[in-house]
Short mmCIF file of N, CA, C and O in Angstrom, two decimals:
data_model
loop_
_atom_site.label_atom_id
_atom_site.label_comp_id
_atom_site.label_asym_id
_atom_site.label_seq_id
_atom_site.Cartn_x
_atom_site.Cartn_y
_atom_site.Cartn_z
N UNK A 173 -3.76 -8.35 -2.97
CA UNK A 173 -3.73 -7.03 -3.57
C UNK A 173 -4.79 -6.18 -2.89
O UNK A 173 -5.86 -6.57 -2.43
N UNK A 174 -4.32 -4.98 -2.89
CA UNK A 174 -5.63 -3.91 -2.14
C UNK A 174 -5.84 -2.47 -2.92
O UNK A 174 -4.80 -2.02 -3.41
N UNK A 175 -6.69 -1.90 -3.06
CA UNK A 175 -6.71 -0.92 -3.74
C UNK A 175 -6.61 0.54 -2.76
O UNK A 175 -7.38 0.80 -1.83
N UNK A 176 -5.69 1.25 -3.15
CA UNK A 176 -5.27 2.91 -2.25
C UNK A 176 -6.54 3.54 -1.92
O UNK A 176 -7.59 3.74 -2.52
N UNK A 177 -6.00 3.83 -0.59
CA UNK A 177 -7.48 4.92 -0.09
C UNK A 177 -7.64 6.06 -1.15
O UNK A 177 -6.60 6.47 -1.67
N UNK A 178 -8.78 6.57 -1.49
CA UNK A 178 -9.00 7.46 -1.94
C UNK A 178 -9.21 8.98 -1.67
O UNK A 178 -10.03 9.32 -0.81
N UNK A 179 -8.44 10.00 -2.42
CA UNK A 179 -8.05 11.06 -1.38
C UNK A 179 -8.31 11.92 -2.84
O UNK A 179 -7.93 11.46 -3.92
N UNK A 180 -9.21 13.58 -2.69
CA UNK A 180 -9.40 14.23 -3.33
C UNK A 180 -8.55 15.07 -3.52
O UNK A 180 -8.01 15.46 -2.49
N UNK A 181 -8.12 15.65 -4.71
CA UNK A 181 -7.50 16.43 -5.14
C UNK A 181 -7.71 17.72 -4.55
O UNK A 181 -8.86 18.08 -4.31
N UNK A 182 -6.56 18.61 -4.25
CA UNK A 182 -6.75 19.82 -3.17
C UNK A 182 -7.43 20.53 -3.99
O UNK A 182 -7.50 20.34 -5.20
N UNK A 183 -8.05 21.51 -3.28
CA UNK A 183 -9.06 22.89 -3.85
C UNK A 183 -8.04 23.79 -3.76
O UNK A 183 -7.19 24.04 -2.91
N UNK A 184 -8.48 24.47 -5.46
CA UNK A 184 -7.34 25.41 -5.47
C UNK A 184 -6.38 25.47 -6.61
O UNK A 184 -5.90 26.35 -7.32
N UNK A 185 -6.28 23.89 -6.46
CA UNK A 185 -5.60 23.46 -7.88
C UNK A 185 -5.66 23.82 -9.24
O UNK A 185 -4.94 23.32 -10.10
N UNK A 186 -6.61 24.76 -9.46
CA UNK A 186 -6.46 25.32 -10.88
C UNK A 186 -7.75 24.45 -11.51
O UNK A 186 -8.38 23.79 -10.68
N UNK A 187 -8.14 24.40 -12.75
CA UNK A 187 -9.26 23.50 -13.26
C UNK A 187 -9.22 22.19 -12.99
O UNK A 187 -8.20 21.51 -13.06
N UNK A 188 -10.52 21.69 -12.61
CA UNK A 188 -10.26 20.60 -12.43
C UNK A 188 -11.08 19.37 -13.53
O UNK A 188 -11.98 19.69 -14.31
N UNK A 189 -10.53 17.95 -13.38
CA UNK A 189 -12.01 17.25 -14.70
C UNK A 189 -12.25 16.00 -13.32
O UNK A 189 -11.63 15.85 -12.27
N UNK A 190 -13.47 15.25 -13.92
CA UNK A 190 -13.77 14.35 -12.77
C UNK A 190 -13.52 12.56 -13.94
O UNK A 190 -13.94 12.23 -15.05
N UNK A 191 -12.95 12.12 -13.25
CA UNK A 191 -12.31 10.39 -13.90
C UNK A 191 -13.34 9.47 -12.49
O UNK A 191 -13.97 9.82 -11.49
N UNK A 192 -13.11 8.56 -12.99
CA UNK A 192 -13.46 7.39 -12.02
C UNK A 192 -12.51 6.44 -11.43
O UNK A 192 -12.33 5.29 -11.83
N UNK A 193 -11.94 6.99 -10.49
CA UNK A 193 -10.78 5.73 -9.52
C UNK A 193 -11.10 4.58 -8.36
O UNK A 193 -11.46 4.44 -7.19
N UNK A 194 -10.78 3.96 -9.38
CA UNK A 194 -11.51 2.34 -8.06
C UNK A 194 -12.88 2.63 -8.17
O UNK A 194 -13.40 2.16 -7.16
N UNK A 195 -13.69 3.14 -8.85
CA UNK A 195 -14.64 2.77 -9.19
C UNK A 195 -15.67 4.28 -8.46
O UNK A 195 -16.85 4.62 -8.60
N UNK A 196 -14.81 4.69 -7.90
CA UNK A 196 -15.65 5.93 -7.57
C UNK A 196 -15.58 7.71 -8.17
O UNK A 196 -14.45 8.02 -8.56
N UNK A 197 -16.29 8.46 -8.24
CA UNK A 197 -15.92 9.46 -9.12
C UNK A 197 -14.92 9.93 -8.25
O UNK A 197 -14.79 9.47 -7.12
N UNK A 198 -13.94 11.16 -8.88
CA UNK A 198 -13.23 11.39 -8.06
C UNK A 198 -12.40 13.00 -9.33
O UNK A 198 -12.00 13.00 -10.49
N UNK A 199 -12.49 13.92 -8.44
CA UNK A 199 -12.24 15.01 -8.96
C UNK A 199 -10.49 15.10 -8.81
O UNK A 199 -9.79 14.60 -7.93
N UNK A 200 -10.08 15.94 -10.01
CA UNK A 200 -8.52 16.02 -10.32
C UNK A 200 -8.18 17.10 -11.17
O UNK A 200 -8.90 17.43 -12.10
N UNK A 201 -6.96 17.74 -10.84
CA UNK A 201 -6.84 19.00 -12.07
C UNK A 201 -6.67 18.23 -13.07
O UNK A 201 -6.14 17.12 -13.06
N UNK A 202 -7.35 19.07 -14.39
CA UNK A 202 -7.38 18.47 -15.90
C UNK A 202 -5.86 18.43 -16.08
O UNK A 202 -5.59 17.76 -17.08
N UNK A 203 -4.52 19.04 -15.34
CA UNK A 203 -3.64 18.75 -16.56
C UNK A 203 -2.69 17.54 -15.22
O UNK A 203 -2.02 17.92 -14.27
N UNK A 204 -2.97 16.13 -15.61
CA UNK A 204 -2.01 15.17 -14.34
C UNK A 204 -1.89 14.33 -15.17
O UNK A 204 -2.72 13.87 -15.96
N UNK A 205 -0.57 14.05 -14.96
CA UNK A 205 -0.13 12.19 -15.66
C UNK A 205 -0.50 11.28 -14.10
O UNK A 205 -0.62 11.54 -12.90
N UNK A 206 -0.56 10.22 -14.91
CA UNK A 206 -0.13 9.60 -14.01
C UNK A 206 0.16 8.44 -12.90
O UNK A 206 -0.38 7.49 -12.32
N UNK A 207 1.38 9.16 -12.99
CA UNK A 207 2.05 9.17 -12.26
C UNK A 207 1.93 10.33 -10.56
O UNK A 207 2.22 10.11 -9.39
N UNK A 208 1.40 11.45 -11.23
CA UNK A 208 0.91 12.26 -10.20
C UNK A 208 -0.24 11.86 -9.68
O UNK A 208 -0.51 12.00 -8.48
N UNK A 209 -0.90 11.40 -10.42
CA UNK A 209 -2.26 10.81 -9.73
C UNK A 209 -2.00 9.68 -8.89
O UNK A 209 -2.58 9.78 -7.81
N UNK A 210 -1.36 8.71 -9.03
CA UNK A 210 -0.40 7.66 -7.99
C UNK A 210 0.36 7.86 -6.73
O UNK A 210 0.57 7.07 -5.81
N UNK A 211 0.84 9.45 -6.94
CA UNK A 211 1.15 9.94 -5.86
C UNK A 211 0.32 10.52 -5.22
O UNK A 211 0.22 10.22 -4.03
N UNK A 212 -0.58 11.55 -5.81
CA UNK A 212 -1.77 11.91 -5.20
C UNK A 212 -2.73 11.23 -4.05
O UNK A 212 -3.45 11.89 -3.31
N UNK A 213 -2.59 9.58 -4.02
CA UNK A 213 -3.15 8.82 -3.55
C UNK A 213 -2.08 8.18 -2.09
O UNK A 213 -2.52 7.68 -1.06
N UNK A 214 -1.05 8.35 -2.34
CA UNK A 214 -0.37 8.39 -1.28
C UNK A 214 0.68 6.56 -1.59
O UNK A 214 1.23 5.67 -0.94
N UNK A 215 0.46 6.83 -2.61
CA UNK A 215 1.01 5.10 -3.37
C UNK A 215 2.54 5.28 -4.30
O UNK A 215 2.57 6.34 -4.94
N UNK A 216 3.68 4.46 -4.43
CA UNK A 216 4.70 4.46 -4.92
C UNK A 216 4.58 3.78 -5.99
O UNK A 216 4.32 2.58 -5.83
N UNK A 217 4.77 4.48 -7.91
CA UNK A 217 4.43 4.18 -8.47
C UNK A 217 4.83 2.38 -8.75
O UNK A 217 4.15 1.41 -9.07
N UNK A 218 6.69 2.65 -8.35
CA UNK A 218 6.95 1.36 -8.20
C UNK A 218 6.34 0.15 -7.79
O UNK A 218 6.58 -0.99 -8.19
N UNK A 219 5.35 0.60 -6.76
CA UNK A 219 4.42 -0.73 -6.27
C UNK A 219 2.97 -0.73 -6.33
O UNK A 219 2.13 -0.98 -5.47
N UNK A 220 2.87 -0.33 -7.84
CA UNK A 220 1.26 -0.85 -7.95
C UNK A 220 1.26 -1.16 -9.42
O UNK A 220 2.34 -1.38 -9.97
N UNK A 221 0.23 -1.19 -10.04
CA UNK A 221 -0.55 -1.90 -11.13
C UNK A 221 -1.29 -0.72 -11.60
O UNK A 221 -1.93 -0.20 -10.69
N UNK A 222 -1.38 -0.22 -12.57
CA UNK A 222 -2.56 1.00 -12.83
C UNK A 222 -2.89 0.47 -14.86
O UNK A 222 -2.25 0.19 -15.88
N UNK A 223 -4.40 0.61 -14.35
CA UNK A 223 -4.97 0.71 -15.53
C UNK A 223 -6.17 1.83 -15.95
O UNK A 223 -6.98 2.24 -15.12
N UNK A 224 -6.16 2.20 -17.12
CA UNK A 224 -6.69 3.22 -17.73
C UNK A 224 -7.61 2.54 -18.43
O UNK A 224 -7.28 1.50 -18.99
N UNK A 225 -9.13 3.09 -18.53
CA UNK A 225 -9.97 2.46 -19.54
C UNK A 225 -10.06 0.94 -19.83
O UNK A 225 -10.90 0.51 -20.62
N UNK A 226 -9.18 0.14 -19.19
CA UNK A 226 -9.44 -1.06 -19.72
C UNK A 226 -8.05 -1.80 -19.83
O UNK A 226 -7.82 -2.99 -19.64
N UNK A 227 -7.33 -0.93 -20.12
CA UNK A 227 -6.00 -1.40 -20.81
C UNK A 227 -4.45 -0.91 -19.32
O UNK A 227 -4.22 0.13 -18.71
N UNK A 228 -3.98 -1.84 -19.31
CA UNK A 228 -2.74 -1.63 -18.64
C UNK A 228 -1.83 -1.15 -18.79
O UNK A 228 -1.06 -1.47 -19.70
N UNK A 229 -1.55 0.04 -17.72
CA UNK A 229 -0.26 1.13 -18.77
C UNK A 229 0.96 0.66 -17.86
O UNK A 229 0.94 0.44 -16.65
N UNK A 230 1.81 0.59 -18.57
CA UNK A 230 3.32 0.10 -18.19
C UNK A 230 3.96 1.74 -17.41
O UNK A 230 3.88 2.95 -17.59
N UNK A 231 4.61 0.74 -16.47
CA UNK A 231 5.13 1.65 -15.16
C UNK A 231 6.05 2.73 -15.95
O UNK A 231 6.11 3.88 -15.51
N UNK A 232 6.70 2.40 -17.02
CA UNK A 232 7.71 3.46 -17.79
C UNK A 232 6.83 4.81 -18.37
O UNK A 232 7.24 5.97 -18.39
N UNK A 233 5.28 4.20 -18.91
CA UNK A 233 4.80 5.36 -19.24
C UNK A 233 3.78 6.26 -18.37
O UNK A 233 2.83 6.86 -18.87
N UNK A 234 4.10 6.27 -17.03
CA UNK A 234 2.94 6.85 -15.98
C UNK A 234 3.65 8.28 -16.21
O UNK A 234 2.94 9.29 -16.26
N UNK A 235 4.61 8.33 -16.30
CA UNK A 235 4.78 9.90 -16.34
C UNK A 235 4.83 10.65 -17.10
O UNK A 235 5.06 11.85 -17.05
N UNK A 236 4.51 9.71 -18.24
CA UNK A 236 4.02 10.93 -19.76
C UNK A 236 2.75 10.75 -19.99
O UNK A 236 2.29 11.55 -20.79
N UNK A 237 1.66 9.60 -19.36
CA UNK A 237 0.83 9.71 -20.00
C UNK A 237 -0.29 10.34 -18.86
O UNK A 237 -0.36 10.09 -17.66
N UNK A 238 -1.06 11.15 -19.60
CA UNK A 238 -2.18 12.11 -18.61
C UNK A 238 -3.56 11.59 -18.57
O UNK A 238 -4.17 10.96 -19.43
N UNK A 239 -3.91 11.92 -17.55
CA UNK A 239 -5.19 11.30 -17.01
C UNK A 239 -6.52 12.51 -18.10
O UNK A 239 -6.15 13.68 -18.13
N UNK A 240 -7.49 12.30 -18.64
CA UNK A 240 -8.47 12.61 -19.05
C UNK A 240 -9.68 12.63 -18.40
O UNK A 240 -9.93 11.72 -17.61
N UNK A 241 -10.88 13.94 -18.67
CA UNK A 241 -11.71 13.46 -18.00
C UNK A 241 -12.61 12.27 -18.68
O UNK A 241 -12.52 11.72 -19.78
N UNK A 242 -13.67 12.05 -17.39
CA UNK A 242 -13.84 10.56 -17.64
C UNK A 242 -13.30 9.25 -17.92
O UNK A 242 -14.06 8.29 -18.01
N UNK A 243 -11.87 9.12 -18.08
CA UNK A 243 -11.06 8.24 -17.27
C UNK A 243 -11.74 7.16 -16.45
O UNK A 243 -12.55 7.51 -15.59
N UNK A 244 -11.54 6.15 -16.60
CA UNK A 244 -11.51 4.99 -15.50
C UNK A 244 -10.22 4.11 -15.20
O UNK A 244 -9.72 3.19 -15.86
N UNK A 245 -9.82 4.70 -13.94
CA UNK A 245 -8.62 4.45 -13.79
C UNK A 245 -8.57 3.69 -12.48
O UNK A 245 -9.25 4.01 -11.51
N UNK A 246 -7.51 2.35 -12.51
CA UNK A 246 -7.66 1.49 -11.45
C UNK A 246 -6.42 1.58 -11.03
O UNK A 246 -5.56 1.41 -11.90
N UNK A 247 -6.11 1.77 -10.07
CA UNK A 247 -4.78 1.80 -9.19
C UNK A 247 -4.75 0.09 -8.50
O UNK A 247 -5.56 -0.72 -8.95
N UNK A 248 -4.30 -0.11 -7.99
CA UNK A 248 -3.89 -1.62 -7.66
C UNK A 248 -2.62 -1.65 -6.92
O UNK A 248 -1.62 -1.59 -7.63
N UNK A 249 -2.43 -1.73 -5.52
CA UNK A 249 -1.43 -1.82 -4.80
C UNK A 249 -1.04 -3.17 -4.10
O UNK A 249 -1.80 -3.34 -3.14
N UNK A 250 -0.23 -4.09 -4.22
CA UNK A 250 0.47 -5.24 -4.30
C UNK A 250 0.86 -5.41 -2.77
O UNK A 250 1.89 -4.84 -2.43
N UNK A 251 0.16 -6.12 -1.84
CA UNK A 251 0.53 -6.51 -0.44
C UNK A 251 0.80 -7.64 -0.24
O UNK A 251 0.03 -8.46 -0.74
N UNK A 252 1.86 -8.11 0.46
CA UNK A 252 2.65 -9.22 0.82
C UNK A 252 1.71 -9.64 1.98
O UNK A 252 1.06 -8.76 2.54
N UNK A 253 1.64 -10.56 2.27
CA UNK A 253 0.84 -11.32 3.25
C UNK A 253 0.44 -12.96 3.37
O UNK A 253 1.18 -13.62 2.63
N UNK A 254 -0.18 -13.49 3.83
CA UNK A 254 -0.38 -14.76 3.95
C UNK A 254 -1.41 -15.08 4.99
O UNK A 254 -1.71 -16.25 5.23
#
């Protein structure tokens, strides 16, 4: 498993709040599910793992549920290898 490069949210975007992804701060407009935040990162929601605060959110609810600030959110991307 490997965790997505980390890529800041464009300037411009309207307000933004700051969460913690993979462990680093990381600025985002206050209003994202996500699922946008998964894309934001350049990752297919289909192939990762994401957890919020602690708890594991199921792939059905990434696109209703919104990221908050202060958030700790772990993305987790699933690589085949050996």
């Amino acid at each position: 498993m490997s965790a997505p490069p980390i890529v800041s949210a464009g300037a411009g975007a309207g307000p933004e709040c700051e969460i913690r992804l993979n462990g680093t701060p990381h600025r985002i407009p206050s209003a994202m599910t996500l699922r946008e935040l998964v894309e934001s990162v350049g990752c297919d929601p289909q192939a990762v793992a994401v957890e919020v605060n602690g708890e594991i959110v199921r792939r059905a609810r990434l696109a209703t549920t919104e990221v908050a600030a202060g958030d700790a959110v772990e993305i987790v991307r699933f690589v085949q290898g050996g």
